[in-house]
């Protein structure tokens, strides 16, 4: 699957979600660099997780290895897209009405250290403000 096909498929997968522009740039960078040659497996996991988000809403942390981010306001989640060749994290905010807002995407290279998202707290809040403050 080439990059153009991937991006078209991604656009279709994400049509019912709100995406911060920098999230899109980060995901595009990952696809072009870290996930090159691994697209098929990544898309399978991504599709599953997007369906899980639609199904479970704010209870998404109860499936797979997704987690609620501690130290935030209880609405921020880390969605794990993990396989032996990659360890992508999607940081999202899910409003009380179960509407998800995709804020950050990155490949966590060190799977052995305890994940600390405190460095992302201000970034996530800033990006969430892009959608209109009172969510």
mmCIF file of the C-alpha atoms, coordinates in Angstrom:
data_MODEL
# 
_entry.id   MODEL 
# 
loop_
_atom_site.group_PDB 
_atom_site.id 
_atom_site.type_symbol 
_atom_site.label_atom_id 
_atom_site.label_alt_id 
_atom_site.label_comp_id 
_atom_site.label_asym_id 
_atom_site.label_entity_id 
_atom_site.label_seq_id 
_atom_site.pdbx_PDB_ins_code 
_atom_site.Cartn_x 
_atom_site.Cartn_y 
_atom_site.Cartn_z 
_atom_site.occupancy 
_atom_site.B_iso_or_equiv 
_atom_site.pdbx_formal_charge 
_atom_site.auth_seq_id 
_atom_site.auth_comp_id 
_atom_site.auth_asym_id 
_atom_site.auth_atom_id 
_atom_site.pdbx_PDB_model_num 
ATOM 1   C CA . UNK A 1 1   ? 0.000   0.000  0.000  1.00 0.00 ? 1   UNK A CA 1 
ATOM 2   C CA . UNK A 1 2   ? 1.519   3.336  -0.997 1.00 0.00 ? 2   UNK A CA 1 
ATOM 3   C CA . UNK A 1 3   ? 1.347   6.553  1.020  1.00 0.00 ? 3   UNK A CA 1 
ATOM 4   C CA . UNK A 1 4   ? -1.357  8.094  -1.186 1.00 0.00 ? 4   UNK A CA 1 
ATOM 5   C CA . UNK A 1 5   ? -3.626  5.050  -0.719 1.00 0.00 ? 5   UNK A CA 1 
ATOM 6   C CA . UNK A 1 6   ? -2.931  5.043  3.014  1.00 0.00 ? 6   UNK A CA 1 
ATOM 7   C CA . UNK A 1 7   ? -3.860  8.686  3.418  1.00 0.00 ? 7   UNK A CA 1 
ATOM 8   C CA . UNK A 1 8   ? -7.079  8.179  1.450  1.00 0.00 ? 8   UNK A CA 1 
ATOM 9   C CA . UNK A 1 9   ? -8.005  5.206  3.635  1.00 0.00 ? 9   UNK A CA 1 
ATOM 10  C CA . UNK A 1 10  ? -7.134  7.192  6.754  1.00 0.00 ? 10  UNK A CA 1 
ATOM 11  C CA . UNK A 1 11  ? -9.395  10.021 5.665  1.00 0.00 ? 11  UNK A CA 1 
ATOM 12  C CA . UNK A 1 12  ? -12.253 7.537  5.354  1.00 0.00 ? 12  UNK A CA 1 
ATOM 13  C CA . UNK A 1 13  ? -11.560 5.968  8.767  1.00 0.00 ? 13  UNK A CA 1 
ATOM 14  C CA . UNK A 1 14  ? -11.513 9.329  10.498 1.00 0.00 ? 14  UNK A CA 1 
ATOM 15  C CA . UNK A 1 15  ? -14.556 10.945 8.833  1.00 0.00 ? 15  UNK A CA 1 
ATOM 16  C CA . UNK A 1 16  ? -16.710 10.830 11.965 1.00 0.00 ? 16  UNK A CA 1 
ATOM 17  C CA . UNK A 1 17  ? -14.019 12.122 14.340 1.00 0.00 ? 17  UNK A CA 1 
ATOM 18  C CA . UNK A 1 18  ? -12.605 15.552 15.172 1.00 0.00 ? 18  UNK A CA 1 
ATOM 19  C CA . UNK A 1 19  ? -8.888  15.795 14.455 1.00 0.00 ? 19  UNK A CA 1 
ATOM 20  C CA . UNK A 1 20  ? -6.520  18.574 15.459 1.00 0.00 ? 20  UNK A CA 1 
ATOM 21  C CA . UNK A 1 21  ? -4.453  19.712 12.433 1.00 0.00 ? 21  UNK A CA 1 
ATOM 22  C CA . UNK A 1 22  ? -1.196  18.883 14.233 1.00 0.00 ? 22  UNK A CA 1 
ATOM 23  C CA . UNK A 1 23  ? -2.511  15.386 14.993 1.00 0.00 ? 23  UNK A CA 1 
ATOM 24  C CA . UNK A 1 24  ? -2.937  14.883 11.249 1.00 0.00 ? 24  UNK A CA 1 
ATOM 25  C CA . UNK A 1 25  ? 0.614   16.108 10.607 1.00 0.00 ? 25  UNK A CA 1 
ATOM 26  C CA . UNK A 1 26  ? 2.021   13.825 13.310 1.00 0.00 ? 26  UNK A CA 1 
ATOM 27  C CA . UNK A 1 27  ? 0.173   10.787 11.984 1.00 0.00 ? 27  UNK A CA 1 
ATOM 28  C CA . UNK A 1 28  ? 1.233   11.577 8.428  1.00 0.00 ? 28  UNK A CA 1 
ATOM 29  C CA . UNK A 1 29  ? 4.867   11.806 9.566  1.00 0.00 ? 29  UNK A CA 1 
ATOM 30  C CA . UNK A 1 30  ? 4.591   8.440  11.321 1.00 0.00 ? 30  UNK A CA 1 
ATOM 31  C CA . UNK A 1 31  ? 3.154   6.825  8.200  1.00 0.00 ? 31  UNK A CA 1 
ATOM 32  C CA . UNK A 1 32  ? 5.903   8.203  5.998  1.00 0.00 ? 32  UNK A CA 1 
ATOM 33  C CA . UNK A 1 33  ? 8.758   7.325  8.356  1.00 0.00 ? 33  UNK A CA 1 
ATOM 34  C CA . UNK A 1 34  ? 8.229   4.915  11.268 1.00 0.00 ? 34  UNK A CA 1 
ATOM 35  C CA . UNK A 1 35  ? 5.369   2.895  9.754  1.00 0.00 ? 35  UNK A CA 1 
ATOM 36  C CA . UNK A 1 36  ? 6.659   2.596  6.205  1.00 0.00 ? 36  UNK A CA 1 
ATOM 37  C CA . UNK A 1 37  ? 6.270   -1.039 5.162  1.00 0.00 ? 37  UNK A CA 1 
ATOM 38  C CA . UNK A 1 38  ? 4.075   -1.762 8.196  1.00 0.00 ? 38  UNK A CA 1 
ATOM 39  C CA . UNK A 1 39  ? 0.942   -0.021 6.954  1.00 0.00 ? 39  UNK A CA 1 
ATOM 40  C CA . UNK A 1 40  ? -1.305  -3.071 6.575  1.00 0.00 ? 40  UNK A CA 1 
ATOM 41  C CA . UNK A 1 41  ? -0.830  -4.190 10.188 1.00 0.00 ? 41  UNK A CA 1 
ATOM 42  C CA . UNK A 1 42  ? -1.107  -0.619 11.446 1.00 0.00 ? 42  UNK A CA 1 
ATOM 43  C CA . UNK A 1 43  ? -4.380  -0.038 9.584  1.00 0.00 ? 43  UNK A CA 1 
ATOM 44  C CA . UNK A 1 44  ? -5.871  -3.232 10.962 1.00 0.00 ? 44  UNK A CA 1 
ATOM 45  C CA . UNK A 1 45  ? -5.072  -2.200 14.533 1.00 0.00 ? 45  UNK A CA 1 
ATOM 46  C CA . UNK A 1 46  ? -6.164  1.395  13.895 1.00 0.00 ? 46  UNK A CA 1 
ATOM 47  C CA . UNK A 1 47  ? -9.507  0.280  12.436 1.00 0.00 ? 47  UNK A CA 1 
ATOM 48  C CA . UNK A 1 48  ? -10.137 -1.903 15.471 1.00 0.00 ? 48  UNK A CA 1 
ATOM 49  C CA . UNK A 1 49  ? -9.320  0.907  17.879 1.00 0.00 ? 49  UNK A CA 1 
ATOM 50  C CA . UNK A 1 50  ? -11.482 3.451  16.042 1.00 0.00 ? 50  UNK A CA 1 
ATOM 51  C CA . UNK A 1 51  ? -14.400 1.027  16.212 1.00 0.00 ? 51  UNK A CA 1 
ATOM 52  C CA . UNK A 1 52  ? -13.663 0.495  19.917 1.00 0.00 ? 52  UNK A CA 1 
ATOM 53  C CA . UNK A 1 53  ? -13.782 4.262  20.478 1.00 0.00 ? 53  UNK A CA 1 
ATOM 54  C CA . UNK A 1 54  ? -17.160 4.457  18.739 1.00 0.00 ? 54  UNK A CA 1 
ATOM 55  C CA . UNK A 1 55  ? -18.479 1.491  20.730 1.00 0.00 ? 55  UNK A CA 1 
ATOM 56  C CA . UNK A 1 56  ? -17.074 2.146  24.191 1.00 0.00 ? 56  UNK A CA 1 
ATOM 57  C CA . UNK A 1 57  ? -16.759 5.944  24.300 1.00 0.00 ? 57  UNK A CA 1 
ATOM 58  C CA . UNK A 1 58  ? -15.340 7.051  27.652 1.00 0.00 ? 58  UNK A CA 1 
ATOM 59  C CA . UNK A 1 59  ? -15.010 3.402  28.703 1.00 0.00 ? 59  UNK A CA 1 
ATOM 60  C CA . UNK A 1 60  ? -12.340 2.851  26.033 1.00 0.00 ? 60  UNK A CA 1 
ATOM 61  C CA . UNK A 1 61  ? -9.772  2.315  28.778 1.00 0.00 ? 61  UNK A CA 1 
ATOM 62  C CA . UNK A 1 62  ? -11.455 -1.022 29.594 1.00 0.00 ? 62  UNK A CA 1 
ATOM 63  C CA . UNK A 1 63  ? -10.434 -2.634 26.286 1.00 0.00 ? 63  UNK A CA 1 
ATOM 64  C CA . UNK A 1 64  ? -7.053  -3.644 24.917 1.00 0.00 ? 64  UNK A CA 1 
ATOM 65  C CA . UNK A 1 65  ? -4.233  -1.775 26.619 1.00 0.00 ? 65  UNK A CA 1 
ATOM 66  C CA . UNK A 1 66  ? -5.800  1.680  26.308 1.00 0.00 ? 66  UNK A CA 1 
ATOM 67  C CA . UNK A 1 67  ? -5.603  3.846  29.367 1.00 0.00 ? 67  UNK A CA 1 
ATOM 68  C CA . UNK A 1 68  ? -7.117  6.866  31.009 1.00 0.00 ? 68  UNK A CA 1 
ATOM 69  C CA . UNK A 1 69  ? -4.437  9.502  31.565 1.00 0.00 ? 69  UNK A CA 1 
ATOM 70  C CA . UNK A 1 70  ? -3.932  10.260 35.221 1.00 0.00 ? 70  UNK A CA 1 
ATOM 71  C CA . UNK A 1 71  ? -3.146  13.806 36.226 1.00 0.00 ? 71  UNK A CA 1 
ATOM 72  C CA . UNK A 1 72  ? -5.548  15.224 33.649 1.00 0.00 ? 72  UNK A CA 1 
ATOM 73  C CA . UNK A 1 73  ? -9.295  15.803 34.132 1.00 0.00 ? 73  UNK A CA 1 
ATOM 74  C CA . UNK A 1 74  ? -10.465 12.240 33.491 1.00 0.00 ? 74  UNK A CA 1 
ATOM 75  C CA . UNK A 1 75  ? -11.362 12.863 29.849 1.00 0.00 ? 75  UNK A CA 1 
ATOM 76  C CA . UNK A 1 76  ? -7.928  12.235 28.310 1.00 0.00 ? 76  UNK A CA 1 
ATOM 77  C CA . UNK A 1 77  ? -6.981  8.786  27.025 1.00 0.00 ? 77  UNK A CA 1 
ATOM 78  C CA . UNK A 1 78  ? -4.023  7.047  25.442 1.00 0.00 ? 78  UNK A CA 1 
ATOM 79  C CA . UNK A 1 79  ? -5.034  4.720  22.634 1.00 0.00 ? 79  UNK A CA 1 
ATOM 80  C CA . UNK A 1 80  ? -2.378  2.056  22.069 1.00 0.00 ? 80  UNK A CA 1 
ATOM 81  C CA . UNK A 1 81  ? -1.591  0.795  18.582 1.00 0.00 ? 81  UNK A CA 1 
ATOM 82  C CA . UNK A 1 82  ? 1.090   -1.712 19.364 1.00 0.00 ? 82  UNK A CA 1 
ATOM 83  C CA . UNK A 1 83  ? 2.836   -4.528 17.590 1.00 0.00 ? 83  UNK A CA 1 
ATOM 84  C CA . UNK A 1 84  ? 6.395   -5.827 17.709 1.00 0.00 ? 84  UNK A CA 1 
ATOM 85  C CA . UNK A 1 85  ? 7.484   -3.317 15.037 1.00 0.00 ? 85  UNK A CA 1 
ATOM 86  C CA . UNK A 1 86  ? 5.764   -0.183 16.368 1.00 0.00 ? 86  UNK A CA 1 
ATOM 87  C CA . UNK A 1 87  ? 4.259   1.298  19.503 1.00 0.00 ? 87  UNK A CA 1 
ATOM 88  C CA . UNK A 1 88  ? 2.064   4.211  18.400 1.00 0.00 ? 88  UNK A CA 1 
ATOM 89  C CA . UNK A 1 89  ? 0.083   6.254  20.912 1.00 0.00 ? 89  UNK A CA 1 
ATOM 90  C CA . UNK A 1 90  ? -2.913  8.404  20.063 1.00 0.00 ? 90  UNK A CA 1 
ATOM 91  C CA . UNK A 1 91  ? -3.779  10.915 22.778 1.00 0.00 ? 91  UNK A CA 1 
ATOM 92  C CA . UNK A 1 92  ? -7.437  11.836 22.678 1.00 0.00 ? 92  UNK A CA 1 
ATOM 93  C CA . UNK A 1 93  ? -10.038 13.699 24.693 1.00 0.00 ? 93  UNK A CA 1 
ATOM 94  C CA . UNK A 1 94  ? -13.518 12.192 24.973 1.00 0.00 ? 94  UNK A CA 1 
ATOM 95  C CA . UNK A 1 95  ? -16.265 14.596 26.023 1.00 0.00 ? 95  UNK A CA 1 
ATOM 96  C CA . UNK A 1 96  ? -19.141 13.666 28.338 1.00 0.00 ? 96  UNK A CA 1 
ATOM 97  C CA . UNK A 1 97  ? -21.284 12.943 25.271 1.00 0.00 ? 97  UNK A CA 1 
ATOM 98  C CA . UNK A 1 98  ? -18.631 10.406 24.072 1.00 0.00 ? 98  UNK A CA 1 
ATOM 99  C CA . UNK A 1 99  ? -17.394 12.680 21.263 1.00 0.00 ? 99  UNK A CA 1 
ATOM 100 C CA . UNK A 1 100 ? -13.668 11.975 20.708 1.00 0.00 ? 100 UNK A CA 1 
ATOM 101 C CA . UNK A 1 101 ? -11.128 14.652 19.806 1.00 0.00 ? 101 UNK A CA 1 
ATOM 102 C CA . UNK A 1 102 ? -7.796  13.392 18.477 1.00 0.00 ? 102 UNK A CA 1 
ATOM 103 C CA . UNK A 1 103 ? -4.994  15.588 19.793 1.00 0.00 ? 103 UNK A CA 1 
ATOM 104 C CA . UNK A 1 104 ? -1.522  13.952 19.537 1.00 0.00 ? 104 UNK A CA 1 
ATOM 105 C CA . UNK A 1 105 ? 0.115   10.991 17.795 1.00 0.00 ? 105 UNK A CA 1 
ATOM 106 C CA . UNK A 1 106 ? 3.584   9.612  18.387 1.00 0.00 ? 106 UNK A CA 1 
ATOM 107 C CA . UNK A 1 107 ? 5.618   6.429  18.272 1.00 0.00 ? 107 UNK A CA 1 
ATOM 108 C CA . UNK A 1 108 ? 6.775   5.546  21.762 1.00 0.00 ? 108 UNK A CA 1 
ATOM 109 C CA . UNK A 1 109 ? 10.156  4.010  21.135 1.00 0.00 ? 109 UNK A CA 1 
ATOM 110 C CA . UNK A 1 110 ? 10.979  2.788  24.615 1.00 0.00 ? 110 UNK A CA 1 
ATOM 111 C CA . UNK A 1 111 ? 8.472   0.150  25.632 1.00 0.00 ? 111 UNK A CA 1 
ATOM 112 C CA . UNK A 1 112 ? 10.326  -0.654 28.857 1.00 0.00 ? 112 UNK A CA 1 
ATOM 113 C CA . UNK A 1 113 ? 9.976   2.632  30.696 1.00 0.00 ? 113 UNK A CA 1 
ATOM 114 C CA . UNK A 1 114 ? 6.852   3.592  32.576 1.00 0.00 ? 114 UNK A CA 1 
ATOM 115 C CA . UNK A 1 115 ? 4.837   5.908  30.361 1.00 0.00 ? 115 UNK A CA 1 
ATOM 116 C CA . UNK A 1 116 ? 4.532   9.432  31.669 1.00 0.00 ? 116 UNK A CA 1 
ATOM 117 C CA . UNK A 1 117 ? 2.232   11.712 29.737 1.00 0.00 ? 117 UNK A CA 1 
ATOM 118 C CA . UNK A 1 118 ? 2.672   14.714 32.058 1.00 0.00 ? 118 UNK A CA 1 
ATOM 119 C CA . UNK A 1 119 ? 4.786   16.444 29.404 1.00 0.00 ? 119 UNK A CA 1 
ATOM 120 C CA . UNK A 1 120 ? 1.792   16.283 27.057 1.00 0.00 ? 120 UNK A CA 1 
ATOM 121 C CA . UNK A 1 121 ? -0.762  17.750 29.493 1.00 0.00 ? 121 UNK A CA 1 
ATOM 122 C CA . UNK A 1 122 ? -0.332  21.375 28.406 1.00 0.00 ? 122 UNK A CA 1 
ATOM 123 C CA . UNK A 1 123 ? -0.035  20.381 24.734 1.00 0.00 ? 123 UNK A CA 1 
ATOM 124 C CA . UNK A 1 124 ? -3.272  18.381 24.922 1.00 0.00 ? 124 UNK A CA 1 
ATOM 125 C CA . UNK A 1 125 ? -5.120  21.250 26.631 1.00 0.00 ? 125 UNK A CA 1 
ATOM 126 C CA . UNK A 1 126 ? -3.823  23.750 24.093 1.00 0.00 ? 126 UNK A CA 1 
ATOM 127 C CA . UNK A 1 127 ? -4.892  21.529 21.211 1.00 0.00 ? 127 UNK A CA 1 
ATOM 128 C CA . UNK A 1 128 ? -8.278  20.887 22.787 1.00 0.00 ? 128 UNK A CA 1 
ATOM 129 C CA . UNK A 1 129 ? -8.859  24.647 22.947 1.00 0.00 ? 129 UNK A CA 1 
ATOM 130 C CA . UNK A 1 130 ? -8.716  24.570 19.139 1.00 0.00 ? 130 UNK A CA 1 
ATOM 131 C CA . UNK A 1 131 ? -12.151 22.876 19.249 1.00 0.00 ? 131 UNK A CA 1 
ATOM 132 C CA . UNK A 1 132 ? -13.777 25.535 21.388 1.00 0.00 ? 132 UNK A CA 1 
ATOM 133 C CA . UNK A 1 133 ? -12.926 25.503 25.059 1.00 0.00 ? 133 UNK A CA 1 
ATOM 134 C CA . UNK A 1 134 ? -15.976 24.214 26.987 1.00 0.00 ? 134 UNK A CA 1 
ATOM 135 C CA . UNK A 1 135 ? -16.128 20.576 25.965 1.00 0.00 ? 135 UNK A CA 1 
# 
